[in-house]
Amino acid sequence: MTDSPVTDSPVTDTMVGPRNITHWIGGKPWTGTPSARGDVYDPATGQVSGYVDLGGPAEVNAAVAAAKAAFADWRRASLSRRASILFSFRELVKAYTGELAAAVTAEHGKVAPDAAGEVARGLEVVEFACGIPHLLKGGFSENVSTGVDSYSLRQPLGVVAGITPFNFPAMVPMWMFPLAIACGNTFVLKPSEKDPSASLLLASLWAEAGLPDGVFNVVHGDKAAVDAILGHPDIAAVSFVGSTPVARYVYERGTTAGKRVQALGGAKNHMVVLPDADLDLAADAAVSAAFGSAGERCMAISALVAVEPAGDELIDRIRARISRLRVGPGTDERAEMGPLVTGPHRDRVASYLDSGVREGATLAVDGRAHPVIGAVQGDGEAGGGFWLGPSVLDHVSPGMSCYDDEIFGPVLSVARVDSYEAAVAMVNASPYGNGTAVFTNDGGAARRFVSEIEVGMVGVNVPIPVPMAYYSFGGWKSSLFGDTHVHGTEGVHFYTRGKVVTSRWLDPSHGGVSLGFPVNS
Ligand code: NAD
């Protein structure tokens, strides 16, 4: 534990052994009696490590009431005060990166440096939000008509909610709440029930940073909590990140209820390798982007499109790199890739290896045979973990389930095409449009790709093009429902509404009734 005055931490006190994980409402842990609880696992051992309270309408009502009460004062807090609290929060998150990362590794399974990386990327949004006095500056025009001035403001919406997925339990919530709170809103977070602890540590850090009680609240739960959020009349806006079917549902239900909604969905990210590319660089990138975090990243490369004759050489290079990858518990510093998040998810991901072969693909690398550090699969201390090594299916094509579905695990599907045009057509035919990358040494081809590809985030010789916090993150097509991407200036717009004021202070020249429409003179 870092030497810091954080008290009453709901996570760090209880990091050892199965523990109860509860809501954070009105600036403190909830003390009610839960009507339902869910199991939380250590994915590296398969053991239950905690029990999370699953909230419903009552808990959501309590959190929204706390947030609504806090809004009255928080919206009036000066920009300097908000920025000052954000700076303190930034320092605390930085100081507690190790604890946050440990909470992520313990429940998600990703390796410790990867977990620390997600905290660092979330921190970038906090740092961006520290500039809120500048971000909320409006415009001013003197004398739009004689003696009349106009100016624009952006004001907070009220109580806003965030619903987040399991795969980035620290970073994705931090895409949302720093800006929402900096803009003067109060926030209710519904994190994934699979790895709920990081959100509680973040809540206690907010309290330590001096955020008034009720400005940030956490309600754990599943569909029941989500439905209570979507139906709550006092929630003005919802940010969602998760799978496409749930994103669509949240968008449709939330907007029908009159809320502003941004709902980011699933992905099938293609990496196109042109024949002139540096194939060692491309193989390094493909292996890193396909198997980092066991492929459980919305920006993971899951489809590799090799423009022939690059295919065979690329597969050979990828196979050689995979054979050296060290799979093991996220707490083992030798491990580069951890387990999958749950047993059912591991089994679902592994099922694509069989269905892929049945549908005509070639199993170039079978991850089921990959050794696990410190454990024999199915045996030993880590043997009950949710393990699946990196796998490659070759000669994959659209229509096969391993190509059409978002697998969300360490399975790379390789498709081979004959031309640049065929590669672009394949990517653009995908219903998803989150991220993509092109690998080439031909600047003209890369420039054309950037222009022609129908995807929201594009990398040129960069396999995971996650934008910095001062740009906005979001995909196209079925990877995002709504009009605004998250963080950056689009995030500021999402969490505020505009107002334009036209003002005249009386001077001796005023006077006279006019029923005509106001025109400027
Ligand atoms: P998920 O859709 O199962 O869950 C996301 C959230 O919705 C969770 O809080 C969960 O409790 C809730 N939820 C689940 N089922 C629900 C239902 N039927 N009704 C209402 N709420 C429900 O997603 P996940 O498995 O936690 O996360 C992985 C998915 O998230 C992948 O599809 C991945 O691509 C996507 N993702 C997308 C982005 C992006 O930026 N586009 C980022 C991260 C993850």
Coordinates of C-alpha atoms and ligand atoms in Angstrom, one line a residue, residues 162-168 171-172 175 190-195 219-227 230 240-247 249-250 253 263-269 295-300 341 345 406-408 432 434-435 457 473-475 478-480 486, ligand 1:
G162 CA -21.9 5.2 -17.2
I163 CA -22.3 1.5 -17.9
T164 CA -19.0 -0.3 -18.5
P165 CA -17.6 -3.6 -19.7
F166 CA -15.4 -6.1 -18.0
N167 CA -12.4 -5.7 -20.2
F168 CA -11.1 -2.4 -19.0
M171 CA -9.8 2.7 -18.1
V172 CA -13.3 2.7 -19.6
W175 CA -13.1 7.6 -20.3
K190 CA -22.6 0.8 -13.2
P191 CA -19.3 -1.2 -13.7
S192 CA -19.1 -4.8 -15.0
E193 CA -20.2 -7.2 -12.3
K194 CA -17.3 -9.5 -13.4
D195 CA -14.5 -7.2 -12.1
V219 CA -24.0 0.8 -8.2
H220 CA -23.0 -2.8 -9.1
G221 CA -25.3 -5.1 -10.9
D222 CA -26.4 -6.7 -14.1
K223 CA -29.3 -6.2 -16.5
A224 CA -31.7 -5.3 -13.6
A225 CA -29.4 -2.3 -12.6
V226 CA -29.0 -1.3 -16.3
D227 CA -32.8 -1.3 -16.8
L230 CA -32.4 3.4 -18.4
F240 CA -22.3 2.8 -22.5
V241 CA -19.4 0.6 -23.6
G242 CA -19.9 -3.1 -24.2
S243 CA -21.1 -5.6 -26.8
T244 CA -23.1 -4.6 -29.8
P245 CA -26.4 -6.2 -28.9
V246 CA -26.5 -4.5 -25.5
A247 CA -25.2 -1.2 -26.9
Y249 CA -30.6 -2.1 -26.6
V250 CA -29.2 0.7 -24.3
R253 CA -34.3 2.2 -24.7
A263 CA -23.3 3.5 -26.8
L264 CA -20.1 2.0 -27.9
G265 CA -20.4 -1.6 -29.1
G266 CA -18.2 -4.6 -30.2
A267 CA -15.6 -4.9 -32.9
K268 CA -13.9 -7.0 -35.4
N269 CA -10.7 -5.1 -36.1
G295 CA -7.5 -10.7 -27.1
E296 CA -10.1 -9.2 -24.7
R297 CA -9.7 -5.7 -26.1
C298 CA -12.2 -3.8 -28.2
M299 CA -9.2 -2.6 -30.3
A300 CA -7.6 -6.1 -30.5
V341 CA -12.2 -13.6 -17.7
H345 CA -16.1 -17.2 -21.9
E406 CA -16.6 -11.0 -32.4
I407 CA -14.8 -13.9 -30.6
F408 CA -13.1 -11.6 -27.9
Y432 CA -18.3 -3.3 -37.3
N434 CA -14.1 0.3 -34.5
G435 CA -10.4 0.1 -35.4
M457 CA -10.0 4.7 -35.7
F473 CA -12.5 7.6 -29.1
G474 CA -15.2 5.8 -31.1
G475 CA -16.1 3.5 -34.0
S478 CA -22.4 -1.2 -35.3
S479 CA -19.4 -0.3 -33.1
L480 CA -21.2 2.9 -31.9
V486 CA -16.0 9.6 -25.9
Ligands
NAD1 P1 -21.5 -6.7 -22.2 O1 -22.2 -6.1 -23.3 O2 -21.8 -8.1 -21.9 O3 -21.6 -5.9 -20.8 C1 -21.4 -4.5 -20.8 C2 -22.2 -3.9 -19.7 O4 -23.6 -4.2 -19.9 C3 -21.9 -4.5 -18.3 O5 -22.0 -3.5 -17.3 C4 -23.1 -5.5 -18.1 O6 -23.4 -5.7 -16.8 C5 -24.2 -4.9 -18.9 N1 -25.1 -5.9 -19.5 C6 -24.7 -7.2 -20.0 N2 -25.8 -7.8 -20.5 C7 -26.8 -6.9 -20.5 C8 -28.2 -7.0 -20.9 N3 -28.7 -8.0 -21.5 N4 -29.0 -5.9 -20.7 C9 -28.5 -4.8 -20.1 N5 -27.2 -4.7 -19.6 C10 -26.4 -5.7 -19.8 O7 -19.9 -6.6 -22.6 P2 -18.7 -7.3 -21.8 O8 -18.7 -8.7 -22.1 O9 -18.6 -6.8 -20.4 O10 -17.5 -6.5 -22.6 C11 -17.0 -7.0 -23.8 C12 -17.6 -6.2 -25.0 O11 -17.4 -4.8 -24.8 C13 -17.0 -6.6 -26.3 O12 -18.0 -6.7 -27.2 C14 -16.1 -5.4 -26.6 O13 -15.8 -5.2 -28.0 C15 -16.9 -4.3 -26.1 N6 -16.1 -3.1 -25.8 C16 -16.2 -2.1 -26.7 C17 -15.4 -1.0 -26.6 C18 -15.5 0.1 -27.5 O14 -14.9 1.1 -27.3 N7 -16.3 0.0 -28.6 C19 -14.5 -0.9 -25.5 C20 -14.4 -2.0 -24.6 C21 -15.2 -3.1 -24.8

